[in-house]
Amino acid sequence: MRKRFKLPLTVIAFAALLMSSCDKLLPDERESVAKNSSFTQDVYTPTLGRATLYNTFNVGNSTQPLTFKIINPRTYSGEAAPELTDVFPVKVWKEAYTGDETSFEEIEKKRGTEMHHLFEIREHSGQFVMWPEAKSSFVHAQPDSGYIFDVEMSNSGGRRYFRNMRLKPYREIPVEPTTQSPVTGQTTYVGTGPTSWSNIFGERSGQLIYNIGVVFHKISDEGHSLSFQFYDTLQNPINPKKFNLTDWAHLVHGFDMQMTDTAVTYQVAYPIPLTNLETKYTTTDGLKAHVAFSYDRMGFGDRRVVADLQLNFAIYEPGQWQIKFLFLDDNPNFDDE
């Protein structure tokens, strides 16, 4: 038969007191700023006139949350840079863009204006942001050497500095695709070409057409429209209605479509695309708008031929824009054989 022993209550109370005292002797857990926290690059080259986000911070073993600040921004020659230290009004999203908005006004209601530094670091993520309101008219752009800045990273355990980081913006490129140099701002050729095309046969030659130009033309800085136009070899307009299979109602995220014998015009919100979100109006990565023009005709042997002309593009500056498709060597044949 086993005997059961009972500890006196005084012993139990003493043990509990002892354990409580030991807990109080343990040091508080302290936040740390680790040496292996780092930015994966120290030179940043955003293109002015468009929103750019850099997610280049590696937290390492530092305790979060961390706080980041850009300090002492200056030109490469060491002069003050008020264009980086002052705050400016910038357009921001107050509500998420979905791609399903049904009017220009609905889109604009989702955007508002806030005051920000044109180049800033997000307080707790360490992400760098260049706002599209930064322009080469007052921000140093390449080939200028740009700016130098430091970053302070801190938490309650201490702070660390990342010194002599570089900001070397490129000049604005209003549209893509383009042949414009981001350093000089000069273009090597007035236009560019479509992304793809197929089954477009020449009216004169009867052969596939290979030489098609694309030109972006800004009519005015005022307004918010986008027009599509097509021109033959003599610079005569081609009626867009001849592209009879085109889904004009859903070609772009635009509104109040107006079709004439020379152009199709939409009221749009800029930039195009508005965000990097993939929608039915964009490429799969959301970085470019995607348009497709199509028509059909009866070819030889009563074979139905479907022709297709596609362009992936972006426009970063607001205004009244035209996109012109130029058939340079031969005109497309829209008639049945």
XYZ file of C-alpha atoms in Angstrom:
337
model
C 0.000 0.000 0.000
C 1.398 3.345 -1.143
C 1.492 6.288 1.203
C 0.494 9.689 -0.121
C 2.421 12.699 1.076
C 0.876 16.149 1.149
C 3.043 19.246 0.917
C 2.264 21.918 3.469
C 0.556 24.970 2.022
C 3.432 27.138 3.228
C 5.874 25.169 1.040
C 3.650 25.532 -2.031
C 3.263 29.262 -1.443
C 7.017 29.690 -1.044
C 7.698 27.830 -4.299
C 5.226 29.987 -6.185
C 6.826 33.123 -4.763
C 10.271 31.880 -5.747
C 9.187 31.196 -9.353
C 7.586 34.619 -9.566
C 10.803 36.232 -8.351
C 12.834 34.343 -10.973
C 10.558 35.634 -13.737
C 11.200 39.169 -12.585
C 14.934 38.582 -12.757
C 14.747 37.601 -16.483
C 15.739 40.490 -18.802
C 13.051 42.048 -21.007
C 13.158 40.969 -24.657
C 14.867 43.766 -26.551
C 14.275 44.780 -30.151
C 17.308 44.584 -32.379
C 18.637 46.303 -35.480
C 20.455 43.564 -37.362
C 23.533 43.991 -39.504
C 22.073 41.715 -42.175
C 19.164 44.080 -42.867
C 19.872 45.699 -46.212
C 18.633 47.192 -49.448
C 19.292 45.000 -52.463
C 20.333 48.013 -54.539
C 21.609 51.489 -53.790
C 21.041 53.185 -57.167
C 17.463 53.975 -58.230
C 16.560 55.027 -61.771
C 12.812 55.670 -62.037
C 11.317 57.209 -65.152
C 9.858 60.616 -64.373
C 6.202 61.248 -65.066
C 4.973 57.865 -63.905
C 4.439 56.124 -60.569
C 7.306 53.800 -59.653
C 7.533 51.503 -56.629
C 10.743 49.800 -55.463
C 10.462 46.896 -53.028
C 14.159 46.360 -52.369
C 14.468 46.093 -48.578
C 15.533 42.808 -46.948
C 14.544 42.855 -43.263
C 17.080 40.220 -42.166
C 16.995 39.597 -38.405
C 15.862 43.076 -37.378
C 12.865 43.256 -35.079
C 9.744 44.667 -36.667
C 8.069 47.082 -36.918
C 10.860 49.220 -38.315
C 10.682 52.908 -39.114
C 12.370 54.403 -42.186
C 13.255 57.974 -43.110
C 15.062 59.559 -46.029
C 17.500 62.079 -44.582
C 19.820 64.653 -46.104
C 18.755 64.395 -49.765
C 21.053 66.562 -51.873
C 22.255 66.936 -55.418
C 25.280 64.949 -56.523
C 27.378 68.106 -56.069
C 26.144 68.476 -52.472
C 23.671 71.317 -52.941
C 20.227 71.506 -51.346
C 17.421 69.766 -53.215
C 14.107 71.432 -52.319
C 12.417 69.429 -55.082
C 12.994 66.386 -52.858
C 12.543 67.954 -49.420
C 9.372 69.956 -50.166
C 5.952 68.331 -50.430
C 3.765 68.550 -53.534
C 0.144 67.689 -54.380
C -0.075 64.225 -55.943
C -3.025 62.169 -57.140
C -3.727 59.035 -55.070
C -6.316 56.278 -55.024
C -8.823 56.607 -52.176
C -10.723 53.520 -53.332
C -9.456 50.542 -55.304
C -9.685 50.598 -59.081
C -11.383 47.435 -60.381
C -11.648 47.874 -64.141
C -15.446 47.596 -63.894
C -16.163 51.306 -63.460
C -18.900 52.497 -65.822
C -18.063 56.192 -66.190
C -15.180 58.624 -66.186
C -16.741 60.331 -63.165
C -16.837 57.063 -61.207
C -13.114 56.622 -61.733
C -12.307 60.191 -60.744
C -14.353 59.906 -57.550
C -12.019 57.112 -56.472
C -9.015 59.421 -56.707
C -8.010 62.335 -54.548
C -5.080 64.655 -53.854
C -2.566 64.388 -51.009
C 0.687 66.158 -50.165
C 3.787 63.984 -50.536
C 7.502 64.185 -51.161
C 8.019 63.367 -54.825
C 10.537 60.679 -53.861
C 9.815 59.078 -50.518
C 10.206 55.914 -48.484
C 7.211 54.222 -46.907
C 7.463 54.544 -43.165
C 7.348 50.902 -42.110
C 7.922 48.845 -45.287
C 11.075 50.485 -46.627
C 9.563 50.696 -50.128
C 10.658 53.654 -52.262
C 8.030 55.565 -54.242
C 8.522 58.059 -57.053
C 5.305 59.957 -57.773
C 4.318 60.780 -61.373
C 4.114 64.504 -60.583
C 7.952 64.579 -60.628
C 9.005 66.174 -63.944
C 12.356 66.865 -65.575
C 11.476 70.562 -65.742
C 12.522 70.841 -62.083
C 13.908 67.404 -61.089
C 17.444 66.526 -62.183
C 17.328 63.760 -64.797
C 19.999 61.830 -66.650
C 22.512 62.557 -68.092
C 22.748 64.693 -64.932
C 24.294 62.769 -62.012
C 21.110 63.191 -59.983
C 20.954 62.971 -56.206
C 22.504 61.380 -53.126
C 20.486 60.533 -50.017
C 20.741 58.563 -46.785
C 18.179 56.305 -45.121
C 17.645 55.950 -41.373
C 16.224 52.632 -40.155
C 15.182 52.395 -36.499
C 13.182 50.618 -33.824
C 13.192 50.844 -30.016
C 16.421 48.830 -29.964
C 18.467 51.317 -31.949
C 19.023 52.747 -35.394
C 21.139 52.194 -38.467
C 22.036 54.352 -41.456
C 22.420 53.477 -45.116
C 24.666 56.132 -46.581
C 25.175 57.647 -50.029
C 22.336 55.980 -51.881
C 21.714 57.318 -55.394
C 18.680 58.613 -57.257
C 19.259 59.028 -61.011
C 15.901 59.511 -62.736
C 15.340 59.065 -66.448
C 13.472 61.678 -68.448
C 9.767 61.316 -69.106
C 8.677 58.898 -71.815
C 5.024 59.814 -72.420
C 4.068 56.684 -74.354
C 5.131 53.114 -74.964
C 6.119 51.564 -77.296
C 8.542 54.293 -78.329
C 11.966 54.937 -79.790
C 12.527 57.932 -77.503
C 15.746 57.899 -75.486
C 15.172 58.154 -71.707
C 18.496 60.001 -71.379
C 18.363 62.577 -74.176
C 14.613 62.693 -74.735
C 15.234 62.462 -78.485
C 13.580 59.950 -80.806
C 15.372 57.929 -83.461
C 12.167 57.395 -85.453
C 8.847 59.204 -85.419
C 6.719 56.091 -84.917
C 6.854 52.464 -83.965
C 4.863 49.379 -84.959
C 1.964 47.222 -83.782
C 2.521 44.357 -81.374
C 1.189 41.754 -83.809
C -0.938 41.363 -86.912
C -2.100 38.511 -89.134
C -3.949 37.814 -92.393
C -3.857 41.421 -93.592
C -3.461 41.129 -97.358
C -2.514 44.011 -99.628
C -5.088 45.533 -101.939
C -2.554 45.965 -104.744
C -0.133 43.078 -104.227
C -2.460 40.431 -102.837
C 0.380 39.534 -100.475
C 0.572 39.738 -96.701
C 1.302 43.256 -95.466
C 4.388 43.597 -93.263
C 5.069 47.327 -93.068
C 2.626 48.971 -90.638
C 3.505 52.031 -88.577
C 2.033 53.310 -85.319
C 2.227 56.975 -84.331
C 1.115 58.540 -81.034
C 0.034 62.152 -81.445
C -0.882 64.486 -78.605
C -3.313 67.177 -79.740
C -3.556 69.048 -76.440
C -2.572 68.863 -72.781
C -6.172 69.685 -71.919
C -8.932 67.089 -71.899
C -8.950 63.327 -71.487
C -9.705 61.639 -74.806
C -8.180 58.862 -76.906
C -8.809 58.370 -80.637
C -7.881 55.537 -82.996
C -7.311 56.291 -86.681
C -6.184 54.303 -89.717
C -4.480 55.681 -92.833
C -3.696 54.261 -96.265
C -0.472 54.713 -98.238
C -1.589 58.171 -99.433
C -2.406 59.326 -95.889
C -6.125 59.121 -96.584
C -8.209 57.988 -93.584
C -9.627 54.467 -93.613
C -13.134 54.142 -92.228
C -12.808 52.286 -88.886
C -16.145 50.584 -89.598
C -14.261 48.395 -92.067
C -12.770 46.620 -89.032
C -16.179 45.016 -88.645
C -15.291 42.338 -86.065
C -13.798 44.790 -83.565
C -15.438 44.896 -80.149
C -15.572 48.684 -80.085
C -17.669 48.836 -76.916
C -14.939 47.095 -74.908
C -11.822 48.122 -76.817
C -10.457 50.309 -73.998
C -11.704 51.330 -70.570
C -13.270 54.412 -72.083
C -16.670 56.033 -72.258
C -18.966 58.029 -74.574
C -17.597 56.365 -77.707
C -17.936 58.455 -80.859
C -17.395 56.773 -84.239
C -17.033 58.721 -87.473
C -15.776 57.785 -90.930
C -12.256 58.800 -89.865
C -11.832 57.964 -86.164
C -13.169 56.292 -83.037
C -12.882 58.447 -79.904
C -13.321 57.619 -76.216
C -13.296 59.675 -73.031
C -10.671 58.038 -70.820
C -8.912 58.488 -67.489
C -5.117 58.728 -67.555
C -2.644 57.160 -67.262
C -3.454 54.173 -69.464
C -3.554 51.659 -67.929
C -4.622 53.288 -64.674
C -2.894 50.719 -62.430
C -0.962 47.459 -62.765
C -4.145 45.469 -62.189
C -4.930 42.910 -64.885
C -8.323 43.682 -66.433
C -10.088 42.814 -69.682
C -8.483 45.945 -71.148
C -4.854 45.066 -70.347
C -2.112 42.559 -70.944
C -1.877 39.651 -68.508
C 0.688 41.479 -66.343
C -1.447 44.628 -66.203
C 1.437 46.812 -67.384
C 0.030 47.717 -70.809
C -3.351 48.357 -72.362
C -4.278 45.864 -75.075
C -6.386 46.675 -78.142
C -7.356 44.388 -81.027
C -8.898 45.384 -84.361
C -10.312 42.725 -86.634
C -12.273 42.207 -89.836
C -13.232 39.307 -92.085
C -13.519 38.758 -95.816
C -13.934 35.863 -98.219
C -10.651 34.745 -99.709
C -9.876 32.413 -102.577
C -11.859 29.175 -102.607
C -14.656 30.759 -100.558
C -12.424 30.566 -97.516
C -13.265 33.000 -94.719
C -10.209 35.025 -93.734
C -10.105 36.804 -90.367
C -7.557 39.630 -90.193
C -6.206 40.876 -86.890
C -4.221 43.934 -85.759
C -3.111 44.250 -82.106
C -1.247 46.807 -80.021
C -0.019 46.764 -76.424
C 0.613 50.311 -75.245
C 0.770 52.756 -72.352
C 0.151 56.512 -72.172
C 1.410 58.270 -69.055
C 0.495 61.906 -69.739
C -3.102 63.169 -69.710
C -4.522 65.090 -72.632
C -6.134 64.528 -76.011
C -4.283 61.692 -77.714
C -4.501 60.008 -81.108
C -3.091 56.606 -82.037
C -2.632 56.357 -85.797
C -2.066 53.119 -87.705
C -0.273 53.742 -90.995
C -0.264 51.247 -93.866
C 2.973 52.245 -95.553
C 3.497 49.987 -98.590
C 0.065 48.654 -99.474
C -3.506 49.186 -98.354
C -5.406 46.418 -96.586
C -7.884 44.571 -98.755
C -11.311 44.573 -97.102
C -13.183 43.179 -100.131
C -14.074 39.585 -100.917
C -12.168 37.833 -103.674
